[in-house]
mmCIF file of C-alpha atoms in Angstrom:
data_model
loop_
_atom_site.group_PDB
_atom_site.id
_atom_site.type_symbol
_atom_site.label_atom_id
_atom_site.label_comp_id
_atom_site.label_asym_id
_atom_site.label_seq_id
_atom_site.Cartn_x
_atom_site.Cartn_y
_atom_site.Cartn_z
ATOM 1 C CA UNK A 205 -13.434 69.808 -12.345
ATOM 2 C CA UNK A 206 -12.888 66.388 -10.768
ATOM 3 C CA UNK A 207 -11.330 65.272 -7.332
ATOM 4 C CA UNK A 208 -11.727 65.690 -3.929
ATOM 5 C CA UNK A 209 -12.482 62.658 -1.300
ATOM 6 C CA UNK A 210 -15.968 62.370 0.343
ATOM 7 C CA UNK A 211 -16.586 59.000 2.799
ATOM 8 C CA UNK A 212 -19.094 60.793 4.892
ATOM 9 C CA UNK A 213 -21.625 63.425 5.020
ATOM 10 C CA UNK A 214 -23.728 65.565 7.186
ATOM 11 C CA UNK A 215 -25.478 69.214 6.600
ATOM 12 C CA UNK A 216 -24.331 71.207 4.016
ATOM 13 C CA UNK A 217 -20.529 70.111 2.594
ATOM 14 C CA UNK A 218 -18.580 67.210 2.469
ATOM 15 C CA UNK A 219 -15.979 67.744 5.343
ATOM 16 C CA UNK A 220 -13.837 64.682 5.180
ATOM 17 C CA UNK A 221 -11.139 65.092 2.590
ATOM 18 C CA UNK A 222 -7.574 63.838 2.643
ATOM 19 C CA UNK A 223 -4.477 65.890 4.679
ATOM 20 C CA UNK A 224 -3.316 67.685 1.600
ATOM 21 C CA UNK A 225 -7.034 68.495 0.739
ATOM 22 C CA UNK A 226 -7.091 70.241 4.254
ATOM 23 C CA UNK A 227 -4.264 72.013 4.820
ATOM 24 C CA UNK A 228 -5.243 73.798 1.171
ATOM 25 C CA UNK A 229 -8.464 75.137 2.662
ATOM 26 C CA UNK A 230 -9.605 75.479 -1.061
ATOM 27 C CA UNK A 231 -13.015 75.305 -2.802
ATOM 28 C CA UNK A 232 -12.638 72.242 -5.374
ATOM 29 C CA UNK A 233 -16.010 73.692 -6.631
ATOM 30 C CA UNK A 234 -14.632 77.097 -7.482
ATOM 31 C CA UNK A 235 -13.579 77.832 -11.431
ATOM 32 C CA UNK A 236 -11.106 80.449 -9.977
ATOM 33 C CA UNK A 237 -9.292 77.465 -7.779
ATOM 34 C CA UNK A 238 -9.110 75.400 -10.904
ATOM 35 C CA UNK A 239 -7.878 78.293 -13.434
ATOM 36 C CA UNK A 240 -4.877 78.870 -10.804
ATOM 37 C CA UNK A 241 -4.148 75.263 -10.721
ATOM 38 C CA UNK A 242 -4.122 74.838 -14.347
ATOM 39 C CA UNK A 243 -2.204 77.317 -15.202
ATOM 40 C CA UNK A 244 0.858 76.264 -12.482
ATOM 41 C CA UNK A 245 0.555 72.790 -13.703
ATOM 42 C CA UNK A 246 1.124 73.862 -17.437
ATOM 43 C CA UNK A 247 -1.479 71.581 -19.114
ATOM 44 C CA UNK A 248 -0.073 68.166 -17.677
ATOM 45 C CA UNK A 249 -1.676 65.811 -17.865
ATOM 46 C CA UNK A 250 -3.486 64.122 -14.495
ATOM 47 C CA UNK A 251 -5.951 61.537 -14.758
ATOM 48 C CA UNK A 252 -7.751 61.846 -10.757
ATOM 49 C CA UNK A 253 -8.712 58.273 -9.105
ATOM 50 C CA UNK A 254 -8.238 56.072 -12.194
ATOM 51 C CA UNK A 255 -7.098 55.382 -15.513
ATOM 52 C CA UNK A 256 -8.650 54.128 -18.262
ATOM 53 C CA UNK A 257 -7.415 50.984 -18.495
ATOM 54 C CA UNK A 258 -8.764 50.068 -14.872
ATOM 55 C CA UNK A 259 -12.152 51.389 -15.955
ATOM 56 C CA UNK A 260 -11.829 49.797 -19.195
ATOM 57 C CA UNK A 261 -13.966 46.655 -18.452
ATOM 58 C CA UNK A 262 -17.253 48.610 -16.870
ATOM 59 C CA UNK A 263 -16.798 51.031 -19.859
ATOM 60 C CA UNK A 264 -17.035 47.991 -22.783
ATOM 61 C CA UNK A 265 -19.858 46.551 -20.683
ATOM 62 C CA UNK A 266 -22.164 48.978 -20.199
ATOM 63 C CA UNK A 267 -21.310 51.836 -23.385
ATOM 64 C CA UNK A 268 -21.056 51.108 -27.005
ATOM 65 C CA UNK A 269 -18.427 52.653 -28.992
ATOM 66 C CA UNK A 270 -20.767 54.185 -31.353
ATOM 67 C CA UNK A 271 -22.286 56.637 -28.036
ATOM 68 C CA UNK A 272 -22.651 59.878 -27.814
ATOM 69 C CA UNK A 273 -20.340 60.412 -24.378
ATOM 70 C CA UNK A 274 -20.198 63.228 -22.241
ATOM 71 C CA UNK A 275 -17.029 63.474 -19.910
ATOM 72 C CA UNK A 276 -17.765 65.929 -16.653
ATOM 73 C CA UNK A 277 -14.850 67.491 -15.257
ATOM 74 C CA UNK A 278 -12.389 66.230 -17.846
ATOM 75 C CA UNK A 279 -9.651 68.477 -16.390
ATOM 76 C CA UNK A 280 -6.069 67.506 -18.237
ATOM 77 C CA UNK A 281 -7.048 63.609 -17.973
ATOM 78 C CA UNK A 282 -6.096 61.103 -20.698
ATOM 79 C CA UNK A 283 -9.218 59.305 -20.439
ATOM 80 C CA UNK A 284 -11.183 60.769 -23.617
ATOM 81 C CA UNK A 285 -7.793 60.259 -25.192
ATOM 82 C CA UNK A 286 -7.996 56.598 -24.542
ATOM 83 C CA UNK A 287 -11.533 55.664 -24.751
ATOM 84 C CA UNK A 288 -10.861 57.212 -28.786
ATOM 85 C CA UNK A 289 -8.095 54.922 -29.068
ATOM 86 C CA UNK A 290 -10.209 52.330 -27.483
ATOM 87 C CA UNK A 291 -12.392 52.805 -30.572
ATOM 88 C CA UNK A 292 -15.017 55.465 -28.777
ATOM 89 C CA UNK A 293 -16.463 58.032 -31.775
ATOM 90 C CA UNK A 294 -17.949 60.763 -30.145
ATOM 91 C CA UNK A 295 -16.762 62.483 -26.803
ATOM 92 C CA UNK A 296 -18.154 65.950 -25.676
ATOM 93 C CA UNK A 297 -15.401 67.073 -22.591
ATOM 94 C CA UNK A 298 -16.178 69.829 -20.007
ATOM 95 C CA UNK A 299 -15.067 71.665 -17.670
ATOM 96 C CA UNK A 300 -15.484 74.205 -15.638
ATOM 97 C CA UNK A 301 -12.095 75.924 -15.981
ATOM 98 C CA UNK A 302 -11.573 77.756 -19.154
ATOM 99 C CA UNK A 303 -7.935 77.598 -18.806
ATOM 100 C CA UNK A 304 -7.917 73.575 -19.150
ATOM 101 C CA UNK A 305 -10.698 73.652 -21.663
ATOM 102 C CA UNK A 306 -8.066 75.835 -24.000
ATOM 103 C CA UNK A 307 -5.444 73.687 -23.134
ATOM 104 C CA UNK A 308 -7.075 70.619 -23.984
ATOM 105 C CA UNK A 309 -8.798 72.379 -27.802
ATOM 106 C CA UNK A 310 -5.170 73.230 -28.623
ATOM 107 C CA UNK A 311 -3.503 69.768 -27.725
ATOM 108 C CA UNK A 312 -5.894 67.817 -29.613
ATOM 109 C CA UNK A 313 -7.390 70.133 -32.882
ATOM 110 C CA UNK A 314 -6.869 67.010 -35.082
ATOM 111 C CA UNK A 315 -8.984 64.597 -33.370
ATOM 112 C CA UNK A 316 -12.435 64.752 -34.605
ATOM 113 C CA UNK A 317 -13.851 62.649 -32.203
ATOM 114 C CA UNK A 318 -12.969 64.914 -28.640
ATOM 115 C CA UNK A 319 -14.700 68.201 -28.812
ATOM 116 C CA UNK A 320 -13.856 70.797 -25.678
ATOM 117 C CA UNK A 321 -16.484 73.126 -23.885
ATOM 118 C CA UNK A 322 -15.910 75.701 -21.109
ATOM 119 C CA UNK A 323 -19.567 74.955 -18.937
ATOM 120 C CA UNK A 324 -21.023 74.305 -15.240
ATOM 121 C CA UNK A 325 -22.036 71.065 -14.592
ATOM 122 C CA UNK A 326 -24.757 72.326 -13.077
ATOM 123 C CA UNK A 327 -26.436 74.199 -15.943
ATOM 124 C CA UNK A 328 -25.791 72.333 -19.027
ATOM 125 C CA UNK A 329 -28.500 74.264 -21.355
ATOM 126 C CA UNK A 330 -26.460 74.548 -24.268
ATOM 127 C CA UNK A 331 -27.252 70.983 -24.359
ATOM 128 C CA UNK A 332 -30.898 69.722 -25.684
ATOM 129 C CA UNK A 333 -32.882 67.191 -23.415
ATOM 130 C CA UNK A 334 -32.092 63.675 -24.210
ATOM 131 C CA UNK A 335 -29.031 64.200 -26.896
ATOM 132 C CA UNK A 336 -26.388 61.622 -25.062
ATOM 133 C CA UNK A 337 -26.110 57.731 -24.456
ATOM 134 C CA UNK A 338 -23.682 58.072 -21.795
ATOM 135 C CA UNK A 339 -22.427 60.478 -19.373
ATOM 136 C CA UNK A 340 -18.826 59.902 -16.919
ATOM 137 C CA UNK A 341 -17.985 61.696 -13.994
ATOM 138 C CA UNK A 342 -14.877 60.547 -12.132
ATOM 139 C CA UNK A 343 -14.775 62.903 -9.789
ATOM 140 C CA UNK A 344 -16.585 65.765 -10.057
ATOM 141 C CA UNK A 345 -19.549 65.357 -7.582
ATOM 142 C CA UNK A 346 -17.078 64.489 -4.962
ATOM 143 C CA UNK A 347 -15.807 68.251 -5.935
ATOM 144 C CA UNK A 348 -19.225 69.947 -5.905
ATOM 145 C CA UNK A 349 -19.094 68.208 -1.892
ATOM 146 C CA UNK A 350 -16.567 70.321 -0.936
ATOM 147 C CA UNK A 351 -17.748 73.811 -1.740
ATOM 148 C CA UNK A 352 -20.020 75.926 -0.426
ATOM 149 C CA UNK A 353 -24.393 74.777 -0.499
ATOM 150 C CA UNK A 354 -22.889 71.203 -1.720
ATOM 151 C CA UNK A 355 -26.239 69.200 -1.754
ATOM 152 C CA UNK A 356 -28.188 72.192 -4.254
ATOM 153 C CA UNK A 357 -24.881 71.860 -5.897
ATOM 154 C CA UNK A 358 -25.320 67.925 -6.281
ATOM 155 C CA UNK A 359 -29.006 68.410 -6.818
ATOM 156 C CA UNK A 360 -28.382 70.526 -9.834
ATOM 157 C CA UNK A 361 -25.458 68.328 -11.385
ATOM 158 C CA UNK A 362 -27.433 65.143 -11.157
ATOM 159 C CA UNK A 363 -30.720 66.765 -12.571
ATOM 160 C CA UNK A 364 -29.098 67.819 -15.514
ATOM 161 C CA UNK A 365 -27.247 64.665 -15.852
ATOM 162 C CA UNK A 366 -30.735 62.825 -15.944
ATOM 163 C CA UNK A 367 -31.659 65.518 -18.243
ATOM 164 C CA UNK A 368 -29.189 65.100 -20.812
ATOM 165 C CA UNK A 369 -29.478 61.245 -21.063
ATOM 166 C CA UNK A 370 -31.294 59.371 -23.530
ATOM 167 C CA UNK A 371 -34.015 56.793 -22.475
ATOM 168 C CA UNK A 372 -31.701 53.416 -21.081
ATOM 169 C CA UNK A 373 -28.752 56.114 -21.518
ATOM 170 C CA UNK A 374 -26.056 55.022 -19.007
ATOM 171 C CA UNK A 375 -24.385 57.305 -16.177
ATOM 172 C CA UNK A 376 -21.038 56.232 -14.793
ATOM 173 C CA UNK A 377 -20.565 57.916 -11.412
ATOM 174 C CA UNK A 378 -16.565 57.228 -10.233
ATOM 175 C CA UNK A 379 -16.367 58.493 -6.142
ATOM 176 C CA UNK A 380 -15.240 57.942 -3.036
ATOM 177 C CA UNK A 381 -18.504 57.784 -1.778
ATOM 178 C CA UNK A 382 -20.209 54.546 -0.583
ATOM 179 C CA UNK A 383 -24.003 54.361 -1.046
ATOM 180 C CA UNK A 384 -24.806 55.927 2.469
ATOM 181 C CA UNK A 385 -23.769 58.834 0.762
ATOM 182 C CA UNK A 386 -24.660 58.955 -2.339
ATOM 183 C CA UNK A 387 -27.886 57.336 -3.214
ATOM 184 C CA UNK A 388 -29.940 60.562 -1.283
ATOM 185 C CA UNK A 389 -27.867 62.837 -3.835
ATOM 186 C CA UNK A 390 -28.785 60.560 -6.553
ATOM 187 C CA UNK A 391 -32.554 60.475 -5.730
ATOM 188 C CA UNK A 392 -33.886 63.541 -7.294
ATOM 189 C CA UNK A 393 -36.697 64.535 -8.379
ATOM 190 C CA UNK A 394 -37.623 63.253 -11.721
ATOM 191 C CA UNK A 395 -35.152 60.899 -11.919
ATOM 192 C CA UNK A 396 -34.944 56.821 -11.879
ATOM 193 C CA UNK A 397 -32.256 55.130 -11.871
ATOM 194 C CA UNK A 398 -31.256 51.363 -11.821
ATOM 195 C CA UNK A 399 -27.939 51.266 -10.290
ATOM 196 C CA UNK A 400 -25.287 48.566 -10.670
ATOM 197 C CA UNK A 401 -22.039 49.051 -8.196
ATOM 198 C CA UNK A 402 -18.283 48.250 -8.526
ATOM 199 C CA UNK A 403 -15.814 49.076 -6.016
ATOM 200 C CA UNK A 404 -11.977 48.849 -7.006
ATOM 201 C CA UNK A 405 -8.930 50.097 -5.017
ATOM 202 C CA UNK A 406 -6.873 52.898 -5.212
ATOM 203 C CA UNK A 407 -4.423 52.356 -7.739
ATOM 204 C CA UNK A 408 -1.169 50.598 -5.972
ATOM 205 C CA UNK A 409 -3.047 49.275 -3.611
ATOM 206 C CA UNK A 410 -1.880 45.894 -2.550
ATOM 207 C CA UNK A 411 -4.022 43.253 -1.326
ATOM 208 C CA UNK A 412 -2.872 41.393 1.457
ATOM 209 C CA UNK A 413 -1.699 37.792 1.007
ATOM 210 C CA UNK A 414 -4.429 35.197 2.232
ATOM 211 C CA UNK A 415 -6.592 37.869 1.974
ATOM 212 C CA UNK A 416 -10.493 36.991 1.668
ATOM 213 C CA UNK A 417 -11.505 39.821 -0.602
ATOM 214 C CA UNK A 418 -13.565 39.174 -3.676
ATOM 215 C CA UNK A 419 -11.663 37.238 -6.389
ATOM 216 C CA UNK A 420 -12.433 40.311 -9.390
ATOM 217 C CA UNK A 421 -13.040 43.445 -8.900
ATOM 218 C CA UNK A 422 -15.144 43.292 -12.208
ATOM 219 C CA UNK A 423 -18.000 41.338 -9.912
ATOM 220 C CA UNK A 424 -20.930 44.195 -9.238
ATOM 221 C CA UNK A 425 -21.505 43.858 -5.097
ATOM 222 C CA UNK A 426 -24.497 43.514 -3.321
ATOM 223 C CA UNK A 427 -26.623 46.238 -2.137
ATOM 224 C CA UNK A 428 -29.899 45.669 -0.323
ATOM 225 C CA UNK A 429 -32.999 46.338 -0.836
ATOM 226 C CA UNK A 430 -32.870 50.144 0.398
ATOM 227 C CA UNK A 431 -29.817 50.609 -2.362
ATOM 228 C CA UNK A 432 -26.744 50.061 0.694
ATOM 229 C CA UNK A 433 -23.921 47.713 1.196
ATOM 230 C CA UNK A 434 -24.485 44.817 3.541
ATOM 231 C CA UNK A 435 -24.173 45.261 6.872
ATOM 232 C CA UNK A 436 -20.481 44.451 7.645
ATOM 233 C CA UNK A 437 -19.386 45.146 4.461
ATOM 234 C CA UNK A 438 -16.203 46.846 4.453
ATOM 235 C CA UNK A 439 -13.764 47.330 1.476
ATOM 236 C CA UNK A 440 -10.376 45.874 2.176
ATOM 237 C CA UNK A 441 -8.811 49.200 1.187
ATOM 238 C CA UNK A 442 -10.320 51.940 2.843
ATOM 239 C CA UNK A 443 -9.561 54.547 -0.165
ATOM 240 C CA UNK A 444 -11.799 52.533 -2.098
ATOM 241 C CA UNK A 445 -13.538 54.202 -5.283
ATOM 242 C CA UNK A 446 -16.920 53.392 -6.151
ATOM 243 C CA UNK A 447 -18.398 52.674 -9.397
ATOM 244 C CA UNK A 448 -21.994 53.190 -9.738
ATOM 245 C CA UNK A 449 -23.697 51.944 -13.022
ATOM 246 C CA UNK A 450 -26.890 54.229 -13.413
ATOM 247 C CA UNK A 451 -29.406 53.541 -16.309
ATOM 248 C CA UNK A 452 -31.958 56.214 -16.346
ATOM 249 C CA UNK A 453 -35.450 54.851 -15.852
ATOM 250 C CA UNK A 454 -38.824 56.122 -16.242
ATOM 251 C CA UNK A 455 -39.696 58.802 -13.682
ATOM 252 C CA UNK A 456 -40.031 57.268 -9.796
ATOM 253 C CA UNK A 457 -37.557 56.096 -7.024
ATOM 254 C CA UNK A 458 -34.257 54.690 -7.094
ATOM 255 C CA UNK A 459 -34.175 50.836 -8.061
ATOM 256 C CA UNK A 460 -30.775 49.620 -7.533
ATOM 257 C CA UNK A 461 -29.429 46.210 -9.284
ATOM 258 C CA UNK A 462 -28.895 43.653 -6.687
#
Protein backbone atom coordinates (compact mmCIF):
# COMPACT_ATOMS: atom_id res chain seq x y z
CA UNK A 1 0.00 0.00 0.00
CA UNK A 2 2.10 2.87 -1.36
CA UNK A 3 1.23 5.93 -3.68
CA UNK A 4 -0.86 8.67 -3.85
CA UNK A 5 0.42 12.54 -4.07
CA UNK A 6 -0.03 14.89 -1.04
CA UNK A 7 1.63 18.75 -1.42
CA UNK A 8 -0.88 20.22 0.91
CA UNK A 9 -3.09 19.64 3.76
CA UNK A 10 -5.95 20.91 5.74
CA UNK A 11 -8.70 19.04 8.12
CA UNK A 12 -9.13 15.63 7.80
CA UNK A 13 -7.62 14.07 4.20
CA UNK A 14 -5.16 14.92 1.87
CA UNK A 15 -7.20 16.45 -1.10
CA UNK A 16 -4.58 17.30 -3.63
CA UNK A 17 -3.72 14.29 -5.71
CA UNK A 18 -2.82 14.10 -9.37
CA UNK A 19 -5.76 14.06 -12.43
CA UNK A 20 -5.77 10.33 -12.71
CA UNK A 21 -5.86 10.09 -8.81
CA UNK A 22 -9.16 12.20 -9.13
CA UNK A 23 -11.09 11.13 -11.69
CA UNK A 24 -10.70 7.43 -9.79
CA UNK A 25 -12.48 8.79 -6.73
CA UNK A 26 -10.81 5.77 -4.89
CA UNK A 27 -9.63 5.21 -1.29
CA UNK A 28 -5.70 4.46 -1.67
CA UNK A 29 -6.15 3.50 2.07
CA UNK A 30 -8.69 0.79 1.42
CA UNK A 31 -7.34 -3.13 1.24
CA UNK A 32 -10.44 -3.78 -1.01
CA UNK A 33 -9.08 -0.91 -3.65
CA UNK A 34 -5.72 -2.56 -3.58
CA UNK A 35 -6.95 -6.39 -3.85
CA UNK A 36 -8.92 -5.19 -7.16
CA UNK A 37 -5.90 -3.52 -8.45
CA UNK A 38 -3.68 -6.36 -7.88
CA UNK A 39 -5.45 -8.75 -9.19
CA UNK A 40 -6.07 -6.68 -12.82
CA UNK A 41 -2.45 -5.93 -12.85
CA UNK A 42 -1.48 -9.72 -12.55
CA UNK A 43 1.44 -9.39 -10.08
CA UNK A 44 3.58 -6.85 -12.25
CA UNK A 45 5.76 -5.47 -11.03
CA UNK A 46 5.55 -1.38 -10.16
CA UNK A 47 8.01 0.25 -8.12
CA UNK A 48 5.77 3.88 -7.06
CA UNK A 49 8.02 7.25 -6.99
CA UNK A 50 11.48 5.62 -7.24
CA UNK A 51 13.72 2.91 -7.84
CA UNK A 52 16.27 1.59 -6.03
CA UNK A 53 19.04 2.64 -7.68
CA UNK A 54 18.02 6.45 -7.18
CA UNK A 55 17.59 5.70 -3.49
CA UNK A 56 20.60 3.68 -3.46
CA UNK A 57 23.00 6.35 -2.02
CA UNK A 58 20.66 7.51 1.19
CA UNK A 59 20.09 3.70 1.68
CA UNK A 60 24.21 2.80 1.97
CA UNK A 61 24.49 5.94 4.09
CA UNK A 62 22.26 5.70 6.62
CA UNK A 63 21.41 1.43 6.83
CA UNK A 64 23.88 -1.31 7.13
CA UNK A 65 23.46 -4.36 5.19
CA UNK A 66 23.46 -6.54 8.13
CA UNK A 67 19.72 -4.59 9.39
CA UNK A 68 16.84 -5.91 10.21
CA UNK A 69 14.52 -3.84 7.42
CA UNK A 70 11.01 -3.46 7.34
CA UNK A 71 9.46 -2.38 3.88
CA UNK A 72 5.72 -0.68 4.38
CA UNK A 73 3.54 -0.97 1.54
CA UNK A 74 5.85 -3.11 -0.57
CA UNK A 75 3.06 -3.64 -3.14
CA UNK A 76 4.68 -5.56 -6.43
CA UNK A 77 7.93 -3.20 -6.14
CA UNK A 78 11.44 -4.48 -6.96
CA UNK A 79 12.98 -2.64 -4.26
CA UNK A 80 13.44 -5.56 -1.54
CA UNK A 81 14.54 -7.43 -4.63
CA UNK A 82 17.35 -5.05 -5.13
CA UNK A 83 18.41 -3.92 -1.80
CA UNK A 84 19.12 -8.22 -1.47
CA UNK A 85 21.12 -8.00 -4.46
CA UNK A 86 22.61 -4.89 -3.11
CA UNK A 87 23.88 -7.20 -0.35
CA UNK A 88 20.79 -6.37 2.28
CA UNK A 89 20.19 -9.80 4.64
CA UNK A 90 17.08 -9.42 6.22
CA UNK A 91 13.84 -7.74 4.72
CA UNK A 92 10.35 -8.16 6.41
CA UNK A 93 7.69 -6.78 3.36
CA UNK A 94 4.03 -5.78 4.07
CA UNK A 95 1.21 -4.99 2.85
CA UNK A 96 -1.99 -4.43 3.29
CA UNK A 97 -3.43 -6.37 0.33
CA UNK A 98 -3.40 -10.05 0.70
CA UNK A 99 -3.60 -10.54 -2.92
CA UNK A 100 0.03 -8.87 -3.51
CA UNK A 101 1.37 -10.35 -0.34
CA UNK A 102 0.59 -14.00 -2.12
CA UNK A 103 1.87 -12.85 -5.16
CA UNK A 104 5.01 -11.67 -3.91
CA UNK A 105 5.53 -15.32 -1.26
CA UNK A 106 5.07 -17.29 -4.50
CA UNK A 107 7.50 -15.24 -6.82
CA UNK A 108 10.25 -15.30 -4.47
CA UNK A 109 10.00 -18.82 -2.05
CA UNK A 110 13.79 -19.26 -2.65
CA UNK A 111 15.07 -16.13 -1.29
CA UNK A 112 15.71 -16.42 2.31
CA UNK A 113 16.34 -13.04 2.91
CA UNK A 114 12.54 -11.38 1.76
CA UNK A 115 9.88 -12.72 3.99
CA UNK A 116 6.01 -11.56 3.01
CA UNK A 117 3.21 -10.58 5.60
CA UNK A 118 -0.45 -9.65 4.94
CA UNK A 119 -0.77 -6.59 7.97
CA UNK A 120 -2.05 -2.83 8.60
CA UNK A 121 0.44 -0.45 8.96
CA UNK A 122 -1.30 0.85 11.52
CA UNK A 123 -1.37 -2.07 13.97
CA UNK A 124 1.79 -3.90 13.61
CA UNK A 125 1.44 -6.15 16.97
CA UNK A 126 2.61 -9.22 15.57
CA UNK A 127 5.74 -7.36 15.79
CA UNK A 128 7.66 -6.99 19.38
CA UNK A 129 8.75 -3.37 20.49
CA UNK A 130 12.14 -2.50 19.31
CA UNK A 131 12.94 -5.74 16.92
CA UNK A 132 14.09 -3.57 13.61
CA UNK A 133 17.11 -1.22 12.61
CA UNK A 134 15.34 0.27 9.82
CA UNK A 135 11.99 0.82 8.54
CA UNK A 136 11.07 2.30 4.51
CA UNK A 137 7.99 3.68 3.44
CA UNK A 138 7.89 5.06 -0.10
CA UNK A 139 4.66 5.85 -0.26
CA UNK A 140 2.43 4.65 2.00
CA UNK A 141 1.63 7.63 4.36
CA UNK A 142 0.93 9.67 1.34
CA UNK A 143 -1.85 6.70 0.88
CA UNK A 144 -3.18 6.71 4.46
CA UNK A 145 -3.75 10.90 3.32
CA UNK A 146 -6.16 10.06 1.03
CA UNK A 147 -8.69 7.96 2.88
CA UNK A 148 -11.08 8.56 5.17
CA UNK A 149 -9.87 10.11 9.25
CA UNK A 150 -6.25 10.48 7.45
CA UNK A 151 -4.37 12.23 10.39
CA UNK A 152 -5.57 9.13 13.21
CA UNK A 153 -4.58 7.13 10.25
CA UNK A 154 -0.99 8.84 10.13
CA UNK A 155 -0.98 9.03 13.88
CA UNK A 156 -1.27 5.31 14.16
CA UNK A 157 1.29 4.39 11.26
CA UNK A 158 3.98 6.61 12.63
CA UNK A 159 3.46 5.42 16.33
CA UNK A 160 4.00 2.05 15.47
CA UNK A 161 6.79 2.87 13.24
CA UNK A 162 8.57 4.52 16.35
CA UNK A 163 7.48 1.50 18.09
CA UNK A 164 9.05 -1.04 16.10
CA UNK A 165 12.50 0.71 15.81
CA UNK A 166 15.44 -0.01 17.73
CA UNK A 167 17.23 2.78 19.77
CA UNK A 168 19.31 5.06 16.74
CA UNK A 169 17.10 2.67 14.38
CA UNK A 170 16.63 4.66 11.14
CA UNK A 171 13.15 5.52 9.36
CA UNK A 172 13.22 6.41 5.69
CA UNK A 173 10.02 8.31 4.87
CA UNK A 174 9.83 8.68 0.67
CA UNK A 175 6.64 11.45 -0.08
CA UNK A 176 5.47 14.05 -1.82
CA UNK A 177 5.10 15.96 1.09
CA UNK A 178 7.34 18.96 2.01
CA UNK A 179 7.89 19.56 5.75
CA UNK A 180 4.78 21.93 6.13
CA UNK A 181 3.12 18.83 5.90
CA UNK A 182 4.65 16.38 7.35
CA UNK A 183 6.62 17.21 10.38
CA UNK A 184 2.95 17.74 12.53
CA UNK A 185 2.22 13.99 11.35
CA UNK A 186 5.61 13.04 12.38
CA UNK A 187 5.42 14.67 15.87
CA UNK A 188 3.65 12.17 17.93
CA UNK A 189 3.47 11.45 21.01
CA UNK A 190 6.33 9.49 22.32
CA UNK A 191 8.34 9.89 19.59
CA UNK A 192 11.81 11.88 18.74
CA UNK A 193 13.14 12.07 15.86
CA UNK A 194 16.30 13.72 14.29
CA UNK A 195 15.46 14.26 10.77
CA UNK A 196 17.85 14.64 7.84
CA UNK A 197 16.03 15.70 4.32
CA UNK A 198 16.73 14.92 0.60
CA UNK A 199 14.63 16.03 -2.12
CA UNK A 200 15.17 14.40 -5.70
CA UNK A 201 12.95 14.73 -8.82
CA UNK A 202 10.56 12.71 -10.34
CA UNK A 203 12.21 10.27 -12.34
CA UNK A 204 12.68 11.84 -16.10
CA UNK A 205 12.68 14.92 -14.92
CA UNK A 206 14.98 17.18 -16.78
CA UNK A 207 16.71 20.02 -15.34
CA UNK A 208 16.83 22.99 -17.26
CA UNK A 209 20.10 24.10 -18.88
CA UNK A 210 21.81 27.04 -16.87
CA UNK A 211 19.74 26.03 -14.30
CA UNK A 212 20.82 27.14 -10.60
CA UNK A 213 19.60 24.09 -8.75
CA UNK A 214 21.82 22.32 -6.29
CA UNK A 215 24.79 20.54 -7.95
CA UNK A 216 23.73 16.70 -6.17
CA UNK A 217 20.82 15.72 -5.17
CA UNK A 218 22.73 13.52 -2.55
CA UNK A 219 23.35 17.08 -0.51
CA UNK A 220 20.68 16.94 2.66
CA UNK A 221 18.87 20.72 2.41
CA UNK A 222 18.38 23.09 4.93
CA UNK A 223 15.53 23.25 7.21
CA UNK A 224 15.22 25.83 9.97
CA UNK A 225 15.04 25.81 13.17
CA UNK A 226 11.14 24.95 13.42
CA UNK A 227 12.03 21.68 11.04
CA UNK A 228 10.80 23.78 7.41
CA UNK A 229 12.44 24.68 4.21
CA UNK A 230 13.74 28.20 3.87
CA UNK A 231 11.64 30.70 3.03
CA UNK A 232 11.78 30.87 -0.82
CA UNK A 233 12.77 27.60 -1.19
CA UNK A 234 11.18 26.00 -4.01
CA UNK A 235 12.19 22.69 -5.76
CA UNK A 236 12.94 23.18 -9.40
CA UNK A 237 10.53 20.35 -10.22
CA UNK A 238 7.39 20.75 -8.62
CA UNK A 239 6.67 16.77 -8.40
CA UNK A 240 9.48 16.67 -6.19
CA UNK A 241 9.76 13.60 -3.65
CA UNK A 242 11.04 14.07 -0.34
CA UNK A 243 13.39 12.05 1.57
CA UNK A 244 13.27 12.37 5.21
CA UNK A 245 16.10 10.63 7.26
CA UNK A 246 14.47 9.94 10.80
CA UNK A 247 16.66 8.45 13.66
CA UNK A 248 14.49 7.72 16.56
CA UNK A 249 15.56 9.63 19.65
CA UNK A 250 14.81 9.48 23.19
CA UNK A 251 11.24 10.52 23.99
CA UNK A 252 10.57 14.61 23.36
CA UNK A 253 10.05 16.92 20.27
CA UNK A 254 11.15 16.77 16.86
CA UNK A 255 14.95 17.83 16.35
CA UNK A 256 15.57 18.06 12.76
CA UNK A 257 19.34 17.94 11.24
CA UNK A 258 20.17 21.24 9.84
Amino acid sequence: MERARNNREEGEEDTTMNAQQRGGGCNYGDALYWDARYLEEGGAAFDWYQRYAALRPFVRKFVPTSSRVLMVGCGSALMSEDMVKDGYVEIMNIDVSSIVIEMMRRKYVSVRQLKYMQMDVRDMSFFSDESFDCVIDKGTLDSLMCGPDAPLSAAQMIQEVNRLLKPDGIFILITYGDPSVRFHHMNQEGCCWKIILYIIPRPGFQVRPGSSSRKSFTEPVPLTEKGQLAAGFVPEDPDSHYIYICKKLPHGLIQPLV
